[in-house]
CSV table of N, CA and C in Angstrom, one decimal:
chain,number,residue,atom,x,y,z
T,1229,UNK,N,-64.7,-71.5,243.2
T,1229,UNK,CA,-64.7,-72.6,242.2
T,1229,UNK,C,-65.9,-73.4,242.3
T,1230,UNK,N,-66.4,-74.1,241.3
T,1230,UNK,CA,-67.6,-74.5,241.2
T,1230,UNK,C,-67.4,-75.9,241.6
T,1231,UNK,N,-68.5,-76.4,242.5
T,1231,UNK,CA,-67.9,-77.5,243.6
T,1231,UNK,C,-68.4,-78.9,242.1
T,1232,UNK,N,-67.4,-80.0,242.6
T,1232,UNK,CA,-68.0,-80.8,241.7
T,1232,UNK,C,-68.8,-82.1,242.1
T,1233,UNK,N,-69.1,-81.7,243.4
T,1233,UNK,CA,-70.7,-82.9,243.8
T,1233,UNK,C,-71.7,-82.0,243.1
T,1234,UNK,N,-71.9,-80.8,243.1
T,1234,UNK,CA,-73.0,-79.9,242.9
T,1234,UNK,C,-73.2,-79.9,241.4
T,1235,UNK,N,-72.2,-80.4,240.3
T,1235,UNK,CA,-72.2,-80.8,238.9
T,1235,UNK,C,-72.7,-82.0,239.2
T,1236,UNK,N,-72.5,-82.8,239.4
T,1236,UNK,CA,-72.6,-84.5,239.9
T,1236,UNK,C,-74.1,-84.7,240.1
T,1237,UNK,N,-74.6,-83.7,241.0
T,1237,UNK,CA,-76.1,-83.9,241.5
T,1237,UNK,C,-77.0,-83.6,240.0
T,1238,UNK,N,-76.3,-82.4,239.9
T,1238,UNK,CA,-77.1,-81.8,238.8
T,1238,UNK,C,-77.2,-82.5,237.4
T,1239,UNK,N,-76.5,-83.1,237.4
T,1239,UNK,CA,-76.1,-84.6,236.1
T,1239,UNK,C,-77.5,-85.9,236.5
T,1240,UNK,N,-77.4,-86.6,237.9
T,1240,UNK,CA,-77.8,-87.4,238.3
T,1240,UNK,C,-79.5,-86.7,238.4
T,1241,UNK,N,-79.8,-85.7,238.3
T,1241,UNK,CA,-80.9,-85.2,237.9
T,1241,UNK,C,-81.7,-85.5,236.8
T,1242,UNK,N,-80.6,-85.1,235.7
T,1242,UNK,CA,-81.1,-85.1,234.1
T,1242,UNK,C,-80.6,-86.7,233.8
T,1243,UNK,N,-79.8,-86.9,234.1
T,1243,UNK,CA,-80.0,-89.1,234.2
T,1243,UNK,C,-81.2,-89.8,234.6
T,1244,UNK,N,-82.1,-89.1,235.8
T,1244,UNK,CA,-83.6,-89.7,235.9
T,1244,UNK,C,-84.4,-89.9,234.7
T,1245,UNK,N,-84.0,-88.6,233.8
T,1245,UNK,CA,-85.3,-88.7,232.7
T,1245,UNK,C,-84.8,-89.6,231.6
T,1246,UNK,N,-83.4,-90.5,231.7
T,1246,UNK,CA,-83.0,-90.9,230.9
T,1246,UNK,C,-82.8,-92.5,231.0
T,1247,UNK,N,-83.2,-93.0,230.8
T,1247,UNK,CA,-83.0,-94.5,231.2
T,1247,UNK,C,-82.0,-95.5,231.1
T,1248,UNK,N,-81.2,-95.5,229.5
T,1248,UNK,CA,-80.2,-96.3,229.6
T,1248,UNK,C,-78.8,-95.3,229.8
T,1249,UNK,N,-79.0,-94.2,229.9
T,1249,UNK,CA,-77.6,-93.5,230.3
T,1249,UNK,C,-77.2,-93.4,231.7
T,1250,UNK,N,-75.9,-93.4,231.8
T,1250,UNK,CA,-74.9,-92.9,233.0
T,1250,UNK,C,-73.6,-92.5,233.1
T,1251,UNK,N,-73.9,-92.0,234.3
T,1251,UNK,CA,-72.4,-91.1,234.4
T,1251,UNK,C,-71.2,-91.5,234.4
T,1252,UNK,N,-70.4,-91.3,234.0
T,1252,UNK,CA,-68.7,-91.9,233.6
T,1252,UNK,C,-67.8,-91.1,234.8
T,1253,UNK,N,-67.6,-89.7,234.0
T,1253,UNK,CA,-67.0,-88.9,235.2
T,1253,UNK,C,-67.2,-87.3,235.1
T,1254,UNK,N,-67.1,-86.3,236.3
T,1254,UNK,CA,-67.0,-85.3,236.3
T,1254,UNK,C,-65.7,-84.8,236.3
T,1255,UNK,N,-65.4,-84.1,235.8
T,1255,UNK,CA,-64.2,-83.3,235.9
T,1255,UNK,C,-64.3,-81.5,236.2
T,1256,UNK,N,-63.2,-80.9,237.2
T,1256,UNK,CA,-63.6,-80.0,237.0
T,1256,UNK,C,-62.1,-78.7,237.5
T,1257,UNK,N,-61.2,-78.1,236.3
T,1257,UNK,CA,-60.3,-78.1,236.4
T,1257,UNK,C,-60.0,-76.5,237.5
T,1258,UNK,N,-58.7,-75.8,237.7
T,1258,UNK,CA,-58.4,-74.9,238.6
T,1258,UNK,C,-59.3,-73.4,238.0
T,1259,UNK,N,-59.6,-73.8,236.9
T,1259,UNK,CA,-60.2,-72.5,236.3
T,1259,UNK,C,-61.4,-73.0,235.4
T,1260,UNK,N,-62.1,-73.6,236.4
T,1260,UNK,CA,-63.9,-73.9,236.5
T,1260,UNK,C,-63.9,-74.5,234.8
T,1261,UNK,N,-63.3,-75.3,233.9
T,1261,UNK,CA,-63.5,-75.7,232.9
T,1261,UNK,C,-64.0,-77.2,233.5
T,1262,UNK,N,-65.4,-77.3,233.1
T,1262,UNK,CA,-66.1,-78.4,233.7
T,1262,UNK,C,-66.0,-79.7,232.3
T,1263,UNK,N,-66.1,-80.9,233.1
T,1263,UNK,CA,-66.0,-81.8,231.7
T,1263,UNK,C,-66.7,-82.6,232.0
T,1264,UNK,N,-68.0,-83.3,231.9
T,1264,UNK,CA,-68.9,-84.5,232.0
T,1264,UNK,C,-68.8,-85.2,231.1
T,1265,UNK,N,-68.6,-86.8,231.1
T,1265,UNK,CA,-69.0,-87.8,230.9
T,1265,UNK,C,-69.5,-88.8,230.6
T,1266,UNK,N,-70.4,-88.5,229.5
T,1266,UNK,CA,-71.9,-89.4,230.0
T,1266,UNK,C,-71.7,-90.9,228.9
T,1267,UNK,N,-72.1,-92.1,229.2
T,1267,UNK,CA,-72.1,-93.0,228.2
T,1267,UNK,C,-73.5,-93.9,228.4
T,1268,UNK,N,-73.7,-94.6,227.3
T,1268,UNK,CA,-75.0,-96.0,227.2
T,1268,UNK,C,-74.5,-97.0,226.5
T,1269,UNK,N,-75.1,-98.4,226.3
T,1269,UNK,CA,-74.7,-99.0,225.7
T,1269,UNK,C,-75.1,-98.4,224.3
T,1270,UNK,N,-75.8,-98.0,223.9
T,1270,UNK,CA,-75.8,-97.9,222.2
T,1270,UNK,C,-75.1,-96.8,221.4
T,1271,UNK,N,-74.4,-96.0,222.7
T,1271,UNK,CA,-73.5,-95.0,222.0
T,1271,UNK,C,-74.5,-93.4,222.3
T,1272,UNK,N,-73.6,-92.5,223.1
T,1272,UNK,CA,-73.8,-91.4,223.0
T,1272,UNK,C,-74.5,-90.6,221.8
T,1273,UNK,N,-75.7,-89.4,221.9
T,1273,UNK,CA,-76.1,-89.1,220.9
T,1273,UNK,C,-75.7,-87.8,220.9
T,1274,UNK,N,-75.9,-86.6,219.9
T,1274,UNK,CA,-75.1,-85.5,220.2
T,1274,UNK,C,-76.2,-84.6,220.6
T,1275,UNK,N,-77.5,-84.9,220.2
T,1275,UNK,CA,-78.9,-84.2,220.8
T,1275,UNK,C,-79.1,-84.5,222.6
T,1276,UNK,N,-78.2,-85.1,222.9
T,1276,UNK,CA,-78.5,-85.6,224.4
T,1276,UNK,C,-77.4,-84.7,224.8
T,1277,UNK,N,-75.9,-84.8,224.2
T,1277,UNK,CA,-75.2,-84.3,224.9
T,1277,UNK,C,-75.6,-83.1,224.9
T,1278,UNK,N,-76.3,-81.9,224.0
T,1278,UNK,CA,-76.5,-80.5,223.6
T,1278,UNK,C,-77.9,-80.5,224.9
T,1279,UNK,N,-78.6,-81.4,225.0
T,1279,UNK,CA,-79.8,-80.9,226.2
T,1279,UNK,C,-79.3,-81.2,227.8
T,1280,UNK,N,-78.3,-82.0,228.8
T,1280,UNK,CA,-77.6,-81.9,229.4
T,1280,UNK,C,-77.1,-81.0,229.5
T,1281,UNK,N,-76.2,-80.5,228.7
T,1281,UNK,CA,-75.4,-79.0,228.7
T,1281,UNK,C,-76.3,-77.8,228.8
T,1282,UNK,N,-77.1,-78.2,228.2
T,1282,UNK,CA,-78.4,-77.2,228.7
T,1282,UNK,C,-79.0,-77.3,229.9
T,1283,UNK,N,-79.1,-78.3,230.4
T,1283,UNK,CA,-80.0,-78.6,231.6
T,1283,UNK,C,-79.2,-78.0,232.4
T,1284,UNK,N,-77.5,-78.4,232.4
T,1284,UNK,CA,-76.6,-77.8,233.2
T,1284,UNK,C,-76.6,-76.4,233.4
T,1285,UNK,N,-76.8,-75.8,232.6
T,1285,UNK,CA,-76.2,-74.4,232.8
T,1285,UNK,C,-77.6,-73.8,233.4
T,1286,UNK,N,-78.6,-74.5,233.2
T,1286,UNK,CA,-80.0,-73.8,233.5
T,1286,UNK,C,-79.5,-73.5,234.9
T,1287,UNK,N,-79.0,-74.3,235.9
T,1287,UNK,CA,-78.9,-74.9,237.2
T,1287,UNK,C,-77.6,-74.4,237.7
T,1288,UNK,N,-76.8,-73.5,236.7
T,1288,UNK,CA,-75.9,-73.1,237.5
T,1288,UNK,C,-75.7,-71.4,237.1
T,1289,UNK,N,-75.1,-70.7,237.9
T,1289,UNK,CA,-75.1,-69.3,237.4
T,1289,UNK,C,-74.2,-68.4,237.4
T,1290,UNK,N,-74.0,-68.7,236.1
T,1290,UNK,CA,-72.8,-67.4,235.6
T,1290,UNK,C,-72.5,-66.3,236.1
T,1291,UNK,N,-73.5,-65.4,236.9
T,1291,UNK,CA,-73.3,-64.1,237.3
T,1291,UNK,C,-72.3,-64.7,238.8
T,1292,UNK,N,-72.5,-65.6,239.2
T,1292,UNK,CA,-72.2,-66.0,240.5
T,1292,UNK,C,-70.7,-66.7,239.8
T,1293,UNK,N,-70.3,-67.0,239.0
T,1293,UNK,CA,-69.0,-67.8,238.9
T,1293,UNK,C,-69.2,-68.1,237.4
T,1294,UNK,N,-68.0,-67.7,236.9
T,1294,UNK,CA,-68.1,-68.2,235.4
T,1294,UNK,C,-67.1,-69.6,235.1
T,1295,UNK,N,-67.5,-70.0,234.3
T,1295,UNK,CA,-67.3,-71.7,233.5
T,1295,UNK,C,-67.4,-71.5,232.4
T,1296,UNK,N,-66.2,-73.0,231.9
T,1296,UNK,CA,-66.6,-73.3,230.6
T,1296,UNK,C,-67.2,-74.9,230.8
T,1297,UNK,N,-68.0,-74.9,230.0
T,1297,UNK,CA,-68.5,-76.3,229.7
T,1297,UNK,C,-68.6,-77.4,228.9
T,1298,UNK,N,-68.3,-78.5,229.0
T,1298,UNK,CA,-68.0,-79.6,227.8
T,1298,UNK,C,-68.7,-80.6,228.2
T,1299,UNK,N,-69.2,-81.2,227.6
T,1299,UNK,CA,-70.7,-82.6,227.6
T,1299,UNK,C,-70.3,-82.9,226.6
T,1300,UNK,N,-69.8,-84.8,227.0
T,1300,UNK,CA,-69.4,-85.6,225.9
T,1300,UNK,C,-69.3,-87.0,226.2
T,1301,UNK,N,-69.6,-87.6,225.7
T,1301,UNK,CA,-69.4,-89.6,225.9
T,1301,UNK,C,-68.1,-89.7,226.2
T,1302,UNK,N,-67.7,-90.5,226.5
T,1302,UNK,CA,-66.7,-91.3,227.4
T,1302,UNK,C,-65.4,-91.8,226.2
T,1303,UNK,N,-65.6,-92.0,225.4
T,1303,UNK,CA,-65.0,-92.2,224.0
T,1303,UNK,C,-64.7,-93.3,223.4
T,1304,UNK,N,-64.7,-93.7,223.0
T,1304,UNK,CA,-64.5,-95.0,222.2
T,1304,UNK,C,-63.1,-95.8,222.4
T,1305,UNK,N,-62.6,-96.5,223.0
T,1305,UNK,CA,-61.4,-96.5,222.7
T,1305,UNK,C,-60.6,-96.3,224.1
T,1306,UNK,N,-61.3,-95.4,224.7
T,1306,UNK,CA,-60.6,-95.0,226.1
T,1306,UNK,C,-60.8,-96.0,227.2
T,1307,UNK,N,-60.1,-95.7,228.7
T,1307,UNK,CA,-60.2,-96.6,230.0
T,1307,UNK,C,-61.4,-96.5,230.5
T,1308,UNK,N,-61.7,-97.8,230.7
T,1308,UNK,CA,-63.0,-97.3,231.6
T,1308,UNK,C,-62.6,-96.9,232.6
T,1309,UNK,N,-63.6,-96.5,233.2
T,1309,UNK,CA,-63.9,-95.5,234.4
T,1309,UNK,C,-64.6,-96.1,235.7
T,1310,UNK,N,-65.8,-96.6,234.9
T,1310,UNK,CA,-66.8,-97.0,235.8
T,1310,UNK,C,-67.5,-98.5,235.7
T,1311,UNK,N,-67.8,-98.9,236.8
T,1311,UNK,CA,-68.5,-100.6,236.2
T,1311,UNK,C,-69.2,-100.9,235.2
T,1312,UNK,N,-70.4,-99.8,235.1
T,1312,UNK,CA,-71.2,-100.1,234.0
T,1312,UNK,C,-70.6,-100.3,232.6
T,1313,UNK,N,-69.6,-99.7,232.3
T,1313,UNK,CA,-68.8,-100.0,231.5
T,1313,UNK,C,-68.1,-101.2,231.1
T,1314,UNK,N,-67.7,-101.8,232.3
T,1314,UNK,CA,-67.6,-103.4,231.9
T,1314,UNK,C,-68.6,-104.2,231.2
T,1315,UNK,N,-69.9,-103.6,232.4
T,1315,UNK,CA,-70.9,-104.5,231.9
T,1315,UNK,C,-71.4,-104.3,230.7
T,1316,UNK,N,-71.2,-102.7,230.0
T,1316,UNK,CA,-71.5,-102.7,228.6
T,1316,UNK,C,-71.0,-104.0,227.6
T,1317,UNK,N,-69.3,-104.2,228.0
T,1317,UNK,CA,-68.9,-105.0,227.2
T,1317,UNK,C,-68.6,-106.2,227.2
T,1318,UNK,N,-69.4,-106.9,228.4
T,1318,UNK,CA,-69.2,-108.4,228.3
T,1318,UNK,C,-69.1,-108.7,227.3
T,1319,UNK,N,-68.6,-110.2,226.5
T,1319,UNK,CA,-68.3,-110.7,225.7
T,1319,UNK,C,-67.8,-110.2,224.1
T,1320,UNK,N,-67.2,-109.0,225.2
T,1320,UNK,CA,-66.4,-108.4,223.9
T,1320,UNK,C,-65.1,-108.2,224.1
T,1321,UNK,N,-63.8,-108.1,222.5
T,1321,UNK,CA,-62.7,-107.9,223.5
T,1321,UNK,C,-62.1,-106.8,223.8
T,1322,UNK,N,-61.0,-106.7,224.7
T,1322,UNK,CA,-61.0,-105.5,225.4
T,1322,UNK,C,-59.5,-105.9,225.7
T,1323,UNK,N,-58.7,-105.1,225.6
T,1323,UNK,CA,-57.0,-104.5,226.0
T,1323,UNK,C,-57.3,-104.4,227.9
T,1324,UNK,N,-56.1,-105.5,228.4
T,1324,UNK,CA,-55.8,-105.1,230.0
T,1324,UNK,C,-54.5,-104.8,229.8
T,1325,UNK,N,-54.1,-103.9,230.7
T,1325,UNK,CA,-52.6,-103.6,231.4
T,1325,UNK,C,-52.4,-103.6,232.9
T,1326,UNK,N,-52.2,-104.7,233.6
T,1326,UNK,CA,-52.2,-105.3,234.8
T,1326,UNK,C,-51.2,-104.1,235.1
T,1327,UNK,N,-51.0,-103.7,236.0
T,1327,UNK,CA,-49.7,-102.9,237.2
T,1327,UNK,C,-48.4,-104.0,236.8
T,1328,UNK,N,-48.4,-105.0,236.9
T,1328,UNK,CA,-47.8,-106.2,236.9
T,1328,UNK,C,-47.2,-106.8,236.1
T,1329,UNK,N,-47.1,-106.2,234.9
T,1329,UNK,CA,-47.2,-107.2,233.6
T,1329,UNK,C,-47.2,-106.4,232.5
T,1330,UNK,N,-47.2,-107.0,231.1
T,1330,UNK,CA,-47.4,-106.4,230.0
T,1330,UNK,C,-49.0,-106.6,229.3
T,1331,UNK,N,-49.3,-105.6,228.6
T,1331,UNK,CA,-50.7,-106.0,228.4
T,1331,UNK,C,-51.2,-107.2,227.2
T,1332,UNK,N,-52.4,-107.4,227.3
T,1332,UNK,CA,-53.1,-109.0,226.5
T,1332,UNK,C,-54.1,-108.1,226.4
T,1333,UNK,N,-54.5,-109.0,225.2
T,1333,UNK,CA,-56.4,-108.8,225.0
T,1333,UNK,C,-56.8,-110.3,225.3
T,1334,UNK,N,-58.5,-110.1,225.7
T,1334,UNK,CA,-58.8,-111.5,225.7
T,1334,UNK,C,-60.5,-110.7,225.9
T,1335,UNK,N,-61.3,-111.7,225.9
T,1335,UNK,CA,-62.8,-111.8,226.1
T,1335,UNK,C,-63.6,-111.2,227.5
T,1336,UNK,N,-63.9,-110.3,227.9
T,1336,UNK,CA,-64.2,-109.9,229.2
T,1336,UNK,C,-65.6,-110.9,229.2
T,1337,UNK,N,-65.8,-111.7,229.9
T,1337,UNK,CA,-66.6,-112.4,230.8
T,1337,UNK,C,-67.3,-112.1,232.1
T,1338,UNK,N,-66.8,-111.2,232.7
T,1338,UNK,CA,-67.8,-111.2,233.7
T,1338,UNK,C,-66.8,-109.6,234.4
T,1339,UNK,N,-68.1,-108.9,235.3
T,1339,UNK,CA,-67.4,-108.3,236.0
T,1339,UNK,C,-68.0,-107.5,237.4
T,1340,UNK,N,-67.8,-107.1,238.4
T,1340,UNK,CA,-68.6,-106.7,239.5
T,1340,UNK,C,-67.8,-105.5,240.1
T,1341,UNK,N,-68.1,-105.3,241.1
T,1341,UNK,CA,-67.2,-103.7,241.9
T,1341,UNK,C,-66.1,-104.4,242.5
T,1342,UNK,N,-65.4,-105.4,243.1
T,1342,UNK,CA,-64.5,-105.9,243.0
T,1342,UNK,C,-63.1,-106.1,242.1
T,1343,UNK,N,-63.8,-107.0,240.8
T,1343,UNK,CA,-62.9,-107.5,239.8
T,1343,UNK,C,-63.8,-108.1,238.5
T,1344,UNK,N,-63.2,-108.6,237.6
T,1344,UNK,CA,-63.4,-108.5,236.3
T,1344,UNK,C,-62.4,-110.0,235.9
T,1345,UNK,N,-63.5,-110.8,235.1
T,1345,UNK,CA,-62.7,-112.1,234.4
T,1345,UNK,C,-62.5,-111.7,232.8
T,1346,UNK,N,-61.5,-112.0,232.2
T,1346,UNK,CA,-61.4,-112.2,231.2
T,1346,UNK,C,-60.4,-113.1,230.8
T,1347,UNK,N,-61.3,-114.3,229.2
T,1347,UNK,CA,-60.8,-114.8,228.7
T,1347,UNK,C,-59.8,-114.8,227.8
T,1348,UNK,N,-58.6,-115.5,227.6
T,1348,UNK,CA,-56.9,-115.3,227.0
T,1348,UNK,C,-57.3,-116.3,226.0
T,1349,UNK,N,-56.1,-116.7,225.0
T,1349,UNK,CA,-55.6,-117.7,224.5
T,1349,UNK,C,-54.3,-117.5,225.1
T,1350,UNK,N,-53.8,-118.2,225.4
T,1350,UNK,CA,-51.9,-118.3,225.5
T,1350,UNK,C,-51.5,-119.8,225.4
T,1351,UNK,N,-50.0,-120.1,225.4
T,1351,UNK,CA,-49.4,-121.1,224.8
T,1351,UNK,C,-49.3,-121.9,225.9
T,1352,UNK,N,-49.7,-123.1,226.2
T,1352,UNK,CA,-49.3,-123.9,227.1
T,1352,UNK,C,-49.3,-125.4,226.8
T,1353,UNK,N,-48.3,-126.0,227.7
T,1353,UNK,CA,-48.1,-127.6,227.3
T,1353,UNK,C,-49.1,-128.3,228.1
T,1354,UNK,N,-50.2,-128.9,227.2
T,1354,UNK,CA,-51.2,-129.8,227.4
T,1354,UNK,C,-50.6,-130.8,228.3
T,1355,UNK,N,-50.8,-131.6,229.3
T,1355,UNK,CA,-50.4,-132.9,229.6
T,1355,UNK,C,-51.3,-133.7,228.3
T,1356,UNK,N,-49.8,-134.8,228.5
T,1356,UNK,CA,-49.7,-135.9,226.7
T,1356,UNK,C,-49.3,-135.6,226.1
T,1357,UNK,N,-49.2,-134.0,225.8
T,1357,UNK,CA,-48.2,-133.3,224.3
T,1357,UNK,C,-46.8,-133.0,224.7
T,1358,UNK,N,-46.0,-133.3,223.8
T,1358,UNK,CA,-44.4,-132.9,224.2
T,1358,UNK,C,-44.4,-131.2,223.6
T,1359,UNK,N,-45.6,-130.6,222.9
T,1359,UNK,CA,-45.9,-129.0,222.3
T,1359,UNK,C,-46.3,-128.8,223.0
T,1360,UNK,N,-46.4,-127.5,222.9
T,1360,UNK,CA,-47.5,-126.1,223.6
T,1360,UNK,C,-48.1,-126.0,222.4
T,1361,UNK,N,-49.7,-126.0,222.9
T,1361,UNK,CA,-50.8,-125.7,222.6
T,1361,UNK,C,-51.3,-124.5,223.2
T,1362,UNK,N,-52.4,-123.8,221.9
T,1362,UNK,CA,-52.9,-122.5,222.2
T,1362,UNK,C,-54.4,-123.2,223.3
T,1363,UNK,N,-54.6,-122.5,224.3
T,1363,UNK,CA,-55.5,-123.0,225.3
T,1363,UNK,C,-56.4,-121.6,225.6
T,1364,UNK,N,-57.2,-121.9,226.1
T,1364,UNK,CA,-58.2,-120.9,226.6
T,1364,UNK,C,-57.8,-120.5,228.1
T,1365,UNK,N,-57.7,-119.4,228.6
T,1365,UNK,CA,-57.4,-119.2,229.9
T,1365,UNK,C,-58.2,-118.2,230.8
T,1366,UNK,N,-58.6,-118.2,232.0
T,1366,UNK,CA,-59.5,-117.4,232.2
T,1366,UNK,C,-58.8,-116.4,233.3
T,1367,UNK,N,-58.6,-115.5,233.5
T,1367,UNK,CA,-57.9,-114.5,234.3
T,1367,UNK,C,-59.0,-113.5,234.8
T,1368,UNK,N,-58.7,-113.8,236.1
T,1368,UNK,CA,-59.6,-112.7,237.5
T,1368,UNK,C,-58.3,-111.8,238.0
T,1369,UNK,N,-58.9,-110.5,238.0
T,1369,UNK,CA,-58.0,-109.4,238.4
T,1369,UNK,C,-59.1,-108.3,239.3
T,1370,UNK,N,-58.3,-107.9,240.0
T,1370,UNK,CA,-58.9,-107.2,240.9
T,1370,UNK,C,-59.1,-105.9,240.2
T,1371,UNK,N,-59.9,-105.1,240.3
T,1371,UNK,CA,-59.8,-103.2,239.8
T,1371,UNK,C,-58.7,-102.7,239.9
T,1372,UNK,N,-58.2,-102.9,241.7
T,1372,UNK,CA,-56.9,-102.1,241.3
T,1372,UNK,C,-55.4,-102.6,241.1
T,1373,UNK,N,-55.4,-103.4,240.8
T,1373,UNK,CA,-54.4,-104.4,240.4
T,1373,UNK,C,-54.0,-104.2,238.5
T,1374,UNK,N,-54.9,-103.5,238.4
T,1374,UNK,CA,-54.7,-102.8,236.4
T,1374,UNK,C,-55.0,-101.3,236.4
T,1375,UNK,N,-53.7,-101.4,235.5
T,1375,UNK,CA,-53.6,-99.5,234.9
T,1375,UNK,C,-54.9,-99.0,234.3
T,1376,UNK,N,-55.3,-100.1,233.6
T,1376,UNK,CA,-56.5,-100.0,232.6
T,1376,UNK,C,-56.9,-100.9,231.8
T,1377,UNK,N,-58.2,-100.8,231.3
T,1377,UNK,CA,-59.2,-101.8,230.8
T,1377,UNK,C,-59.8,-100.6,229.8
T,1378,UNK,N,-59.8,-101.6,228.5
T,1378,UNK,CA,-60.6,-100.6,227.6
T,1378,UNK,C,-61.3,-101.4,226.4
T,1379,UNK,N,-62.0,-100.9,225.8
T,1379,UNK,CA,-62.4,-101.9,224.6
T,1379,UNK,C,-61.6,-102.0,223.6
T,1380,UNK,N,-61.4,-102.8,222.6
T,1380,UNK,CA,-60.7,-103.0,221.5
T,1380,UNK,C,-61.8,-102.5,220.0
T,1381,UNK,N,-61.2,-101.4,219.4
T,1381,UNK,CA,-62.1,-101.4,218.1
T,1381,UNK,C,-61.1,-102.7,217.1
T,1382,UNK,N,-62.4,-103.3,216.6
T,1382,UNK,CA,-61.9,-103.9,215.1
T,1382,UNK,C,-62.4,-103.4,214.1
T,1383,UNK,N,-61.7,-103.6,213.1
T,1383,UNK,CA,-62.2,-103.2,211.8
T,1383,UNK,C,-62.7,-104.1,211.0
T,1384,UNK,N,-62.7,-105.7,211.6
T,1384,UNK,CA,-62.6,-106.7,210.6
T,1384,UNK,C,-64.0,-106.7,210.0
């Protein structure tokens, strides 16, 4: 089986010559179908993904173990995976599903290898008002404290 630090290395190779890209994830299933990851902030290109896949296979060898291979961005819409991924989308919004709880969207604000803030609206009674008012709320969650974090496409 084809080991998957040895895909990993050989990724973080062809990421030198690349400046805003990085790795998301390796995958690599019981019958050597390998699946890489790759994402940037401005969106995956399909000429990068096709020279990767290339670079890959240069570096590994069929006669010695056969594979299938897939090179692809991280997808639109999906969980992140990795930090840089938060950091892509500061001040954008983004779907949480705490372990804990039901999920919200709100404004991701900030985030590190620890935990991740993001801003809410929810209903709360102002002191002075006998109503609940819509309020700004800022929520810190730990990584592993949520199922997942993902961006929100709009269409507006």
């Amino acid at each position: 089986m084809i080991d998957r630090q040895q895909v990993t290395e050989i990724v973080k190779q062809w990421l030198e010559t690349k400046q805003n890209y990085f790795l998301v994830d390796v995958e690599i299933s019981q019958d050597n179908c390998i699946v890489v990851e790759i994402d940037q902030a401005d969106g995956v290109w399909i000429d990068d993904c096709v020279e990767l896949s290339r670079f890959i296979e240069s570096r590994l060898d069929r006669d010695v173990e056969d594979y299938e291979l897939e090179v692809g961005s991280a997808g639109i819409g999906q969980p992140f995976k990795v930090l840089q991924q938060f950091l892509n989308h500061i001040g954008q919004e983004v779907e949480v599903l705490p372990r804990s709880g039901s999920k919200f969207k709100g404004i991701l604000l900030s985030a590190d290898d620890e935990c991740f803030t993001v801003r809410t609206r929810q209903r709360r009674i102002v002191e002075g008002s006998k109503r609940a008012k819509m309020v700004d709320a800022d929520l810190t969650f730990a990584h592993r404290d949520v199922k997942y974090v993902k961006y929100v496409i709009s269409l507006k």
